[in-house]
């Protein structure tokens, strides 16, 4: 590839911003819980709630590579994709690869579970609780708090697998997955011979996703 090689947008700025904010927030949420900084933990948890909610909405109305429907259609080619990886016949996917689709859905599900249980959790003394804990009994709040702790272990495992997969792609398949998630672009030559869908960001969908997510975060924070 030369310096003048044309590049094409794969990941829009919203997907990239949400991704890297999540990368920052997960360890901060763990640290604030471990150090008993619960006011910070709650604020960061609401921030994560807004990010996950935005990503779910963006998965319905966003750019082509952000949407869930094309990702689901990728699952059918998983067996063929794994076979090519074993033969070291890696070729860049425009968006998530069939294997990455499972990782994305698993991480989003784990994050959503972590947030949902945190919103209703109650600590053992009943002194600290999520903003929606008043809607459930103390016993239910305690059960959700236990799930909240156990689910974080699952989330940590999924994150570890995600990082390991990136390392395998980098060192074994010589594929840089981090760079495109920073810049949003890949060389057009990576997709030679492929008919690429339109991947343009539009103002109305992005504003709708932002406003709905922010409104839900504000409503829950006021409720608590």
PDB file of C-alpha atoms in Angstrom:
ATOM      1  CA  UNK A   1       0.000   0.000   0.000  1.00  0.00           C
ATOM      2  CA  UNK A   2       1.287   3.444  -0.879  1.00  0.00           C
ATOM      3  CA  UNK A   3       0.650   6.668   0.967  1.00  0.00           C
ATOM      4  CA  UNK A   4      -1.719   7.749  -1.784  1.00  0.00           C
ATOM      5  CA  UNK A   5      -3.907   4.651  -1.612  1.00  0.00           C
ATOM      6  CA  UNK A   6      -7.606   5.595  -1.353  1.00  0.00           C
ATOM      7  CA  UNK A   7      -9.278   4.814   1.931  1.00  0.00           C
ATOM      8  CA  UNK A   8     -12.896   4.038   2.721  1.00  0.00           C
ATOM      9  CA  UNK A   9     -14.938   4.680   5.860  1.00  0.00           C
ATOM     10  CA  UNK A  10     -15.793   1.477   7.711  1.00  0.00           C
ATOM     11  CA  UNK A  11     -16.588   2.647  11.253  1.00  0.00           C
ATOM     12  CA  UNK A  12     -18.446   5.929  11.777  1.00  0.00           C
ATOM     13  CA  UNK A  13     -17.365   8.304  14.531  1.00  0.00           C
ATOM     14  CA  UNK A  14     -20.305   7.333  16.784  1.00  0.00           C
ATOM     15  CA  UNK A  15     -19.364   3.640  16.805  1.00  0.00           C
ATOM     16  CA  UNK A  16     -15.724   4.494  17.489  1.00  0.00           C
ATOM     17  CA  UNK A  17     -16.495   7.004  20.251  1.00  0.00           C
ATOM     18  CA  UNK A  18     -18.849   4.619  22.052  1.00  0.00           C
ATOM     19  CA  UNK A  19     -16.336   1.782  21.732  1.00  0.00           C
ATOM     20  CA  UNK A  20     -13.433   3.698  23.270  1.00  0.00           C
ATOM     21  CA  UNK A  21     -15.555   5.285  25.996  1.00  0.00           C
ATOM     22  CA  UNK A  22     -16.642   1.777  27.000  1.00  0.00           C
ATOM     23  CA  UNK A  23     -12.993   0.706  27.066  1.00  0.00           C
ATOM     24  CA  UNK A  24     -12.300   3.527  29.527  1.00  0.00           C
ATOM     25  CA  UNK A  25     -15.431   3.105  31.626  1.00  0.00           C
ATOM     26  CA  UNK A  26     -15.228  -0.633  32.368  1.00  0.00           C
ATOM     27  CA  UNK A  27     -12.005  -0.464  34.424  1.00  0.00           C
ATOM     28  CA  UNK A  28     -13.175   2.764  36.073  1.00  0.00           C
ATOM     29  CA  UNK A  29     -16.428   1.098  37.110  1.00  0.00           C
ATOM     30  CA  UNK A  30     -14.501  -1.831  38.543  1.00  0.00           C
ATOM     31  CA  UNK A  31     -12.108   0.467  40.437  1.00  0.00           C
ATOM     32  CA  UNK A  32     -14.837   2.694  41.900  1.00  0.00           C
ATOM     33  CA  UNK A  33     -16.707  -0.384  43.140  1.00  0.00           C
ATOM     34  CA  UNK A  34     -13.574  -1.932  44.645  1.00  0.00           C
ATOM     35  CA  UNK A  35     -12.614   1.322  46.380  1.00  0.00           C
ATOM     36  CA  UNK A  36     -16.202   1.958  47.531  1.00  0.00           C
ATOM     37  CA  UNK A  37     -16.553   5.246  45.637  1.00  0.00           C
ATOM     38  CA  UNK A  38     -20.222   4.546  45.070  1.00  0.00           C
ATOM     39  CA  UNK A  39     -21.256   8.062  44.022  1.00  0.00           C
ATOM     40  CA  UNK A  40     -18.727   7.904  41.208  1.00  0.00           C
ATOM     41  CA  UNK A  41     -19.726   4.331  40.460  1.00  0.00           C
ATOM     42  CA  UNK A  42     -23.369   5.315  40.041  1.00  0.00           C
ATOM     43  CA  UNK A  43     -22.520   8.263  37.805  1.00  0.00           C
ATOM     44  CA  UNK A  44     -20.228   6.175  35.624  1.00  0.00           C
ATOM     45  CA  UNK A  45     -22.845   3.409  35.547  1.00  0.00           C
ATOM     46  CA  UNK A  46     -25.462   5.829  34.232  1.00  0.00           C
ATOM     47  CA  UNK A  47     -22.952   6.983  31.627  1.00  0.00           C
ATOM     48  CA  UNK A  48     -22.415   3.370  30.555  1.00  0.00           C
ATOM     49  CA  UNK A  49     -26.185   2.914  30.449  1.00  0.00           C
ATOM     50  CA  UNK A  50     -26.438   5.833  28.032  1.00  0.00           C
ATOM     51  CA  UNK A  51     -23.668   4.432  25.842  1.00  0.00           C
ATOM     52  CA  UNK A  52     -25.160   0.940  25.661  1.00  0.00           C
ATOM     53  CA  UNK A  53     -28.636   2.303  24.985  1.00  0.00           C
ATOM     54  CA  UNK A  54     -27.255   4.542  22.254  1.00  0.00           C
ATOM     55  CA  UNK A  55     -25.409   1.583  20.705  1.00  0.00           C
ATOM     56  CA  UNK A  56     -28.583  -0.493  20.703  1.00  0.00           C
ATOM     57  CA  UNK A  57     -30.554   2.276  19.022  1.00  0.00           C
ATOM     58  CA  UNK A  58     -27.696   2.929  16.593  1.00  0.00           C
ATOM     59  CA  UNK A  59     -27.737  -0.759  15.790  1.00  0.00           C
ATOM     60  CA  UNK A  60     -31.235  -0.243  14.399  1.00  0.00           C
ATOM     61  CA  UNK A  61     -30.993   3.125  12.640  1.00  0.00           C
ATOM     62  CA  UNK A  62     -27.275   3.803  12.183  1.00  0.00           C
ATOM     63  CA  UNK A  63     -24.790   3.343   9.382  1.00  0.00           C
ATOM     64  CA  UNK A  64     -24.631   0.000   7.577  1.00  0.00           C
ATOM     65  CA  UNK A  65     -21.650  -1.344   9.521  1.00  0.00           C
ATOM     66  CA  UNK A  66     -23.266  -0.279  12.821  1.00  0.00           C
ATOM     67  CA  UNK A  67     -26.605  -2.006  12.198  1.00  0.00           C
ATOM     68  CA  UNK A  68     -27.471  -5.394  13.673  1.00  0.00           C
ATOM     69  CA  UNK A  69     -29.397  -6.772  10.686  1.00  0.00           C
ATOM     70  CA  UNK A  70     -26.326  -7.080   8.404  1.00  0.00           C
ATOM     71  CA  UNK A  71     -24.404  -8.542  11.340  1.00  0.00           C
ATOM     72  CA  UNK A  72     -26.999 -11.277  11.861  1.00  0.00           C
ATOM     73  CA  UNK A  73     -26.837 -12.164   8.163  1.00  0.00           C
ATOM     74  CA  UNK A  74     -23.093 -12.717   8.570  1.00  0.00           C
ATOM     75  CA  UNK A  75     -23.659 -15.613  10.973  1.00  0.00           C
ATOM     76  CA  UNK A  76     -24.609 -17.946   8.135  1.00  0.00           C
ATOM     77  CA  UNK A  77     -21.078 -17.775   6.745  1.00  0.00           C
ATOM     78  CA  UNK A  78     -19.363 -18.502  10.083  1.00  0.00           C
ATOM     79  CA  UNK A  79     -18.261 -22.035   9.201  1.00  0.00           C
ATOM     80  CA  UNK A  80     -16.752 -20.938   5.907  1.00  0.00           C
ATOM     81  CA  UNK A  81     -15.029 -17.980   7.598  1.00  0.00           C
ATOM     82  CA  UNK A  82     -13.423 -20.163  10.281  1.00  0.00           C
ATOM     83  CA  UNK A  83     -12.212 -22.560   7.589  1.00  0.00           C
ATOM     84  CA  UNK A  84     -10.499 -19.713   5.770  1.00  0.00           C
ATOM     85  CA  UNK A  85      -8.861 -18.525   8.988  1.00  0.00           C
ATOM     86  CA  UNK A  86      -7.443 -21.991   9.589  1.00  0.00           C
ATOM     87  CA  UNK A  87      -5.921 -21.890   6.091  1.00  0.00           C
ATOM     88  CA  UNK A  88      -4.566 -18.383   6.799  1.00  0.00           C
ATOM     89  CA  UNK A  89      -6.774 -17.040   4.001  1.00  0.00           C
ATOM     90  CA  UNK A  90      -7.799 -13.936   5.919  1.00  0.00           C
ATOM     91  CA  UNK A  91      -9.607 -11.216   4.026  1.00  0.00           C
ATOM     92  CA  UNK A  92     -10.941  -8.032   5.575  1.00  0.00           C
ATOM     93  CA  UNK A  93     -14.678  -7.861   6.206  1.00  0.00           C
ATOM     94  CA  UNK A  94     -16.555  -4.653   5.523  1.00  0.00           C
ATOM     95  CA  UNK A  95     -17.833  -4.332   9.058  1.00  0.00           C
ATOM     96  CA  UNK A  96     -17.881  -7.171  11.555  1.00  0.00           C
ATOM     97  CA  UNK A  97     -16.690 -10.593  10.513  1.00  0.00           C
ATOM     98  CA  UNK A  98     -18.986 -13.582  11.239  1.00  0.00           C
ATOM     99  CA  UNK A  99     -16.829 -14.459  14.242  1.00  0.00           C
ATOM    100  CA  UNK A 100     -16.811 -10.889  15.553  1.00  0.00           C
ATOM    101  CA  UNK A 101     -20.606 -10.740  15.430  1.00  0.00           C
ATOM    102  CA  UNK A 102     -20.824 -13.245  18.291  1.00  0.00           C
ATOM    103  CA  UNK A 103     -18.315 -11.222  20.284  1.00  0.00           C
ATOM    104  CA  UNK A 104     -20.244  -7.990  19.785  1.00  0.00           C
ATOM    105  CA  UNK A 105     -23.570  -9.510  20.792  1.00  0.00           C
ATOM    106  CA  UNK A 106     -22.057 -11.307  23.796  1.00  0.00           C
ATOM    107  CA  UNK A 107     -20.376  -8.133  25.064  1.00  0.00           C
ATOM    108  CA  UNK A 108     -23.487  -6.009  24.580  1.00  0.00           C
ATOM    109  CA  UNK A 109     -25.610  -8.611  26.370  1.00  0.00           C
ATOM    110  CA  UNK A 110     -23.137  -8.791  29.265  1.00  0.00           C
ATOM    111  CA  UNK A 111     -22.969  -5.001  29.511  1.00  0.00           C
ATOM    112  CA  UNK A 112     -26.766  -4.688  29.373  1.00  0.00           C
ATOM    113  CA  UNK A 113     -27.092  -7.303  32.123  1.00  0.00           C
ATOM    114  CA  UNK A 114     -24.496  -5.513  34.231  1.00  0.00           C
ATOM    115  CA  UNK A 115     -26.314  -2.212  33.874  1.00  0.00           C
ATOM    116  CA  UNK A 116     -29.807  -3.615  34.436  1.00  0.00           C
ATOM    117  CA  UNK A 117     -28.811  -5.448  37.618  1.00  0.00           C
ATOM    118  CA  UNK A 118     -26.880  -2.435  38.861  1.00  0.00           C
ATOM    119  CA  UNK A 119     -29.893  -0.169  38.501  1.00  0.00           C
ATOM    120  CA  UNK A 120     -31.900  -2.343  40.899  1.00  0.00           C
ATOM    121  CA  UNK A 121     -29.131  -3.573  43.215  1.00  0.00           C
ATOM    122  CA  UNK A 122     -29.109  -3.082  46.976  1.00  0.00           C
ATOM    123  CA  UNK A 123     -26.058  -3.590  49.193  1.00  0.00           C
ATOM    124  CA  UNK A 124     -26.099  -5.894  52.204  1.00  0.00           C
ATOM    125  CA  UNK A 125     -26.800  -3.029  54.638  1.00  0.00           C
ATOM    126  CA  UNK A 126     -29.389  -1.377  52.437  1.00  0.00           C
ATOM    127  CA  UNK A 127     -27.375   1.855  52.533  1.00  0.00           C
ATOM    128  CA  UNK A 128     -26.280   1.931  48.891  1.00  0.00           C
ATOM    129  CA  UNK A 129     -28.615   1.079  46.059  1.00  0.00           C
ATOM    130  CA  UNK A 130     -29.219   1.613  42.385  1.00  0.00           C
ATOM    131  CA  UNK A 131     -31.546   4.419  41.281  1.00  0.00           C
ATOM    132  CA  UNK A 132     -34.390   1.988  40.536  1.00  0.00           C
ATOM    133  CA  UNK A 133     -33.968  -0.181  43.646  1.00  0.00           C
ATOM    134  CA  UNK A 134     -37.092   1.377  45.211  1.00  0.00           C
ATOM    135  CA  UNK A 135     -39.136  -0.550  42.649  1.00  0.00           C
ATOM    136  CA  UNK A 136     -38.103  -3.960  44.011  1.00  0.00           C
ATOM    137  CA  UNK A 137     -37.988  -5.619  47.408  1.00  0.00           C
ATOM    138  CA  UNK A 138     -34.826  -5.737  49.497  1.00  0.00           C
ATOM    139  CA  UNK A 139     -34.410  -9.468  48.830  1.00  0.00           C
ATOM    140  CA  UNK A 140     -34.793  -8.972  45.078  1.00  0.00           C
ATOM    141  CA  UNK A 141     -32.330  -6.103  45.190  1.00  0.00           C
ATOM    142  CA  UNK A 142     -29.805  -8.313  46.989  1.00  0.00           C
ATOM    143  CA  UNK A 143     -30.249 -11.107  44.452  1.00  0.00           C
ATOM    144  CA  UNK A 144     -29.677  -8.666  41.611  1.00  0.00           C
ATOM    145  CA  UNK A 145     -26.591  -7.324  43.397  1.00  0.00           C
ATOM    146  CA  UNK A 146     -25.166 -10.854  43.501  1.00  0.00           C
ATOM    147  CA  UNK A 147     -25.897 -11.322  39.801  1.00  0.00           C
ATOM    148  CA  UNK A 148     -24.257  -7.931  39.222  1.00  0.00           C
ATOM    149  CA  UNK A 149     -21.036  -9.180  40.839  1.00  0.00           C
ATOM    150  CA  UNK A 150     -21.059 -12.567  39.095  1.00  0.00           C
ATOM    151  CA  UNK A 151     -21.853 -11.062  35.695  1.00  0.00           C
ATOM    152  CA  UNK A 152     -18.829  -8.793  35.937  1.00  0.00           C
ATOM    153  CA  UNK A 153     -16.637 -11.893  36.012  1.00  0.00           C
ATOM    154  CA  UNK A 154     -18.291 -13.071  32.791  1.00  0.00           C
ATOM    155  CA  UNK A 155     -17.812  -9.611  31.288  1.00  0.00           C
ATOM    156  CA  UNK A 156     -14.118  -9.707  32.220  1.00  0.00           C
ATOM    157  CA  UNK A 157     -13.730 -13.091  30.504  1.00  0.00           C
ATOM    158  CA  UNK A 158     -15.433 -11.816  27.346  1.00  0.00           C
ATOM    159  CA  UNK A 159     -13.189  -8.745  27.304  1.00  0.00           C
ATOM    160  CA  UNK A 160     -10.144 -10.980  27.717  1.00  0.00           C
ATOM    161  CA  UNK A 161     -11.266 -13.134  24.778  1.00  0.00           C
ATOM    162  CA  UNK A 162     -11.839  -9.994  22.721  1.00  0.00           C
ATOM    163  CA  UNK A 163      -8.321  -8.737  23.408  1.00  0.00           C
ATOM    164  CA  UNK A 164      -6.862 -12.190  22.718  1.00  0.00           C
ATOM    165  CA  UNK A 165      -8.675 -12.355  19.369  1.00  0.00           C
ATOM    166  CA  UNK A 166      -7.267  -8.962  18.378  1.00  0.00           C
ATOM    167  CA  UNK A 167      -3.782 -10.197  19.263  1.00  0.00           C
ATOM    168  CA  UNK A 168      -4.231 -13.362  17.164  1.00  0.00           C
ATOM    169  CA  UNK A 169      -5.382 -11.340  14.186  1.00  0.00           C
ATOM    170  CA  UNK A 170      -2.435  -8.994  14.599  1.00  0.00           C
ATOM    171  CA  UNK A 171       0.394 -11.467  15.162  1.00  0.00           C
ATOM    172  CA  UNK A 172      -0.847 -14.541  13.288  1.00  0.00           C
ATOM    173  CA  UNK A 173      -2.976 -13.148  10.473  1.00  0.00           C
ATOM    174  CA  UNK A 174      -1.087  -9.827  10.201  1.00  0.00           C
ATOM    175  CA  UNK A 175      -4.368  -7.925  10.328  1.00  0.00           C
ATOM    176  CA  UNK A 176      -4.603  -4.572  12.095  1.00  0.00           C
ATOM    177  CA  UNK A 177      -8.037  -4.336  13.725  1.00  0.00           C
ATOM    178  CA  UNK A 178      -7.208  -1.518  16.135  1.00  0.00           C
ATOM    179  CA  UNK A 179      -6.198   1.078  13.545  1.00  0.00           C
ATOM    180  CA  UNK A 180      -9.570   1.142  11.741  1.00  0.00           C
ATOM    181  CA  UNK A 181     -11.358   1.456  15.090  1.00  0.00           C
ATOM    182  CA  UNK A 182      -9.264   4.566  15.740  1.00  0.00           C
ATOM    183  CA  UNK A 183      -9.387   6.241  12.329  1.00  0.00           C
ATOM    184  CA  UNK A 184     -12.566   4.627  11.018  1.00  0.00           C
ATOM    185  CA  UNK A 185     -10.938   3.892   7.634  1.00  0.00           C
ATOM    186  CA  UNK A 186      -9.347   0.993   5.797  1.00  0.00           C
ATOM    187  CA  UNK A 187      -7.553   0.975   2.439  1.00  0.00           C
ATOM    188  CA  UNK A 188     -10.009   0.599  -0.407  1.00  0.00           C
ATOM    189  CA  UNK A 189      -7.782  -2.156  -1.766  1.00  0.00           C
ATOM    190  CA  UNK A 190      -8.776  -4.376   1.197  1.00  0.00           C
ATOM    191  CA  UNK A 191     -12.188  -4.759  -0.434  1.00  0.00           C
ATOM    192  CA  UNK A 192     -11.233  -5.143  -4.094  1.00  0.00           C
ATOM    193  CA  UNK A 193     -13.899  -7.027  -5.981  1.00  0.00           C
ATOM    194  CA  UNK A 194     -16.535  -6.482  -3.292  1.00  0.00           C
ATOM    195  CA  UNK A 195     -19.716  -4.498  -3.861  1.00  0.00           C
ATOM    196  CA  UNK A 196     -19.882  -2.263  -0.800  1.00  0.00           C
ATOM    197  CA  UNK A 197     -23.150  -0.920   0.633  1.00  0.00           C
ATOM    198  CA  UNK A 198     -23.700   2.746   1.403  1.00  0.00           C
ATOM    199  CA  UNK A 199     -22.284   3.542   4.821  1.00  0.00           C
ATOM    200  CA  UNK A 200     -23.209   7.196   5.195  1.00  0.00           C
ATOM    201  CA  UNK A 201     -24.139   8.800   8.495  1.00  0.00           C
ATOM    202  CA  UNK A 202     -27.331  10.875   8.479  1.00  0.00           C
ATOM    203  CA  UNK A 203     -28.271  13.694  10.845  1.00  0.00           C
ATOM    204  CA  UNK A 204     -31.799  12.635  11.862  1.00  0.00           C
ATOM    205  CA  UNK A 205     -30.910   9.091  13.020  1.00  0.00           C
ATOM    206  CA  UNK A 206     -27.857  10.210  15.012  1.00  0.00           C
ATOM    207  CA  UNK A 207     -29.777  13.026  16.699  1.00  0.00           C
ATOM    208  CA  UNK A 208     -32.662  10.669  17.492  1.00  0.00           C
ATOM    209  CA  UNK A 209     -30.317   8.137  19.085  1.00  0.00           C
ATOM    210  CA  UNK A 210     -28.530  10.815  21.128  1.00  0.00           C
ATOM    211  CA  UNK A 211     -31.724  12.479  22.352  1.00  0.00           C
ATOM    212  CA  UNK A 212     -33.463   9.211  23.299  1.00  0.00           C
ATOM    213  CA  UNK A 213     -30.399   7.921  25.142  1.00  0.00           C
ATOM    214  CA  UNK A 214     -29.834  11.181  27.008  1.00  0.00           C
ATOM    215  CA  UNK A 215     -33.532  11.441  27.926  1.00  0.00           C
ATOM    216  CA  UNK A 216     -33.517   7.934  29.436  1.00  0.00           C
ATOM    217  CA  UNK A 217     -30.364   8.637  31.447  1.00  0.00           C
ATOM    218  CA  UNK A 218     -31.805  11.894  32.792  1.00  0.00           C
ATOM    219  CA  UNK A 219     -35.141  10.233  33.657  1.00  0.00           C
ATOM    220  CA  UNK A 220     -33.448   7.455  35.619  1.00  0.00           C
ATOM    221  CA  UNK A 221     -31.067   9.840  37.399  1.00  0.00           C
ATOM    222  CA  UNK A 222     -34.029  12.009  38.454  1.00  0.00           C
ATOM    223  CA  UNK A 223     -35.961   8.944  39.538  1.00  0.00           C
ATOM    224  CA  UNK A 224     -33.145   7.913  41.830  1.00  0.00           C
TER     225      UNK A 224
END
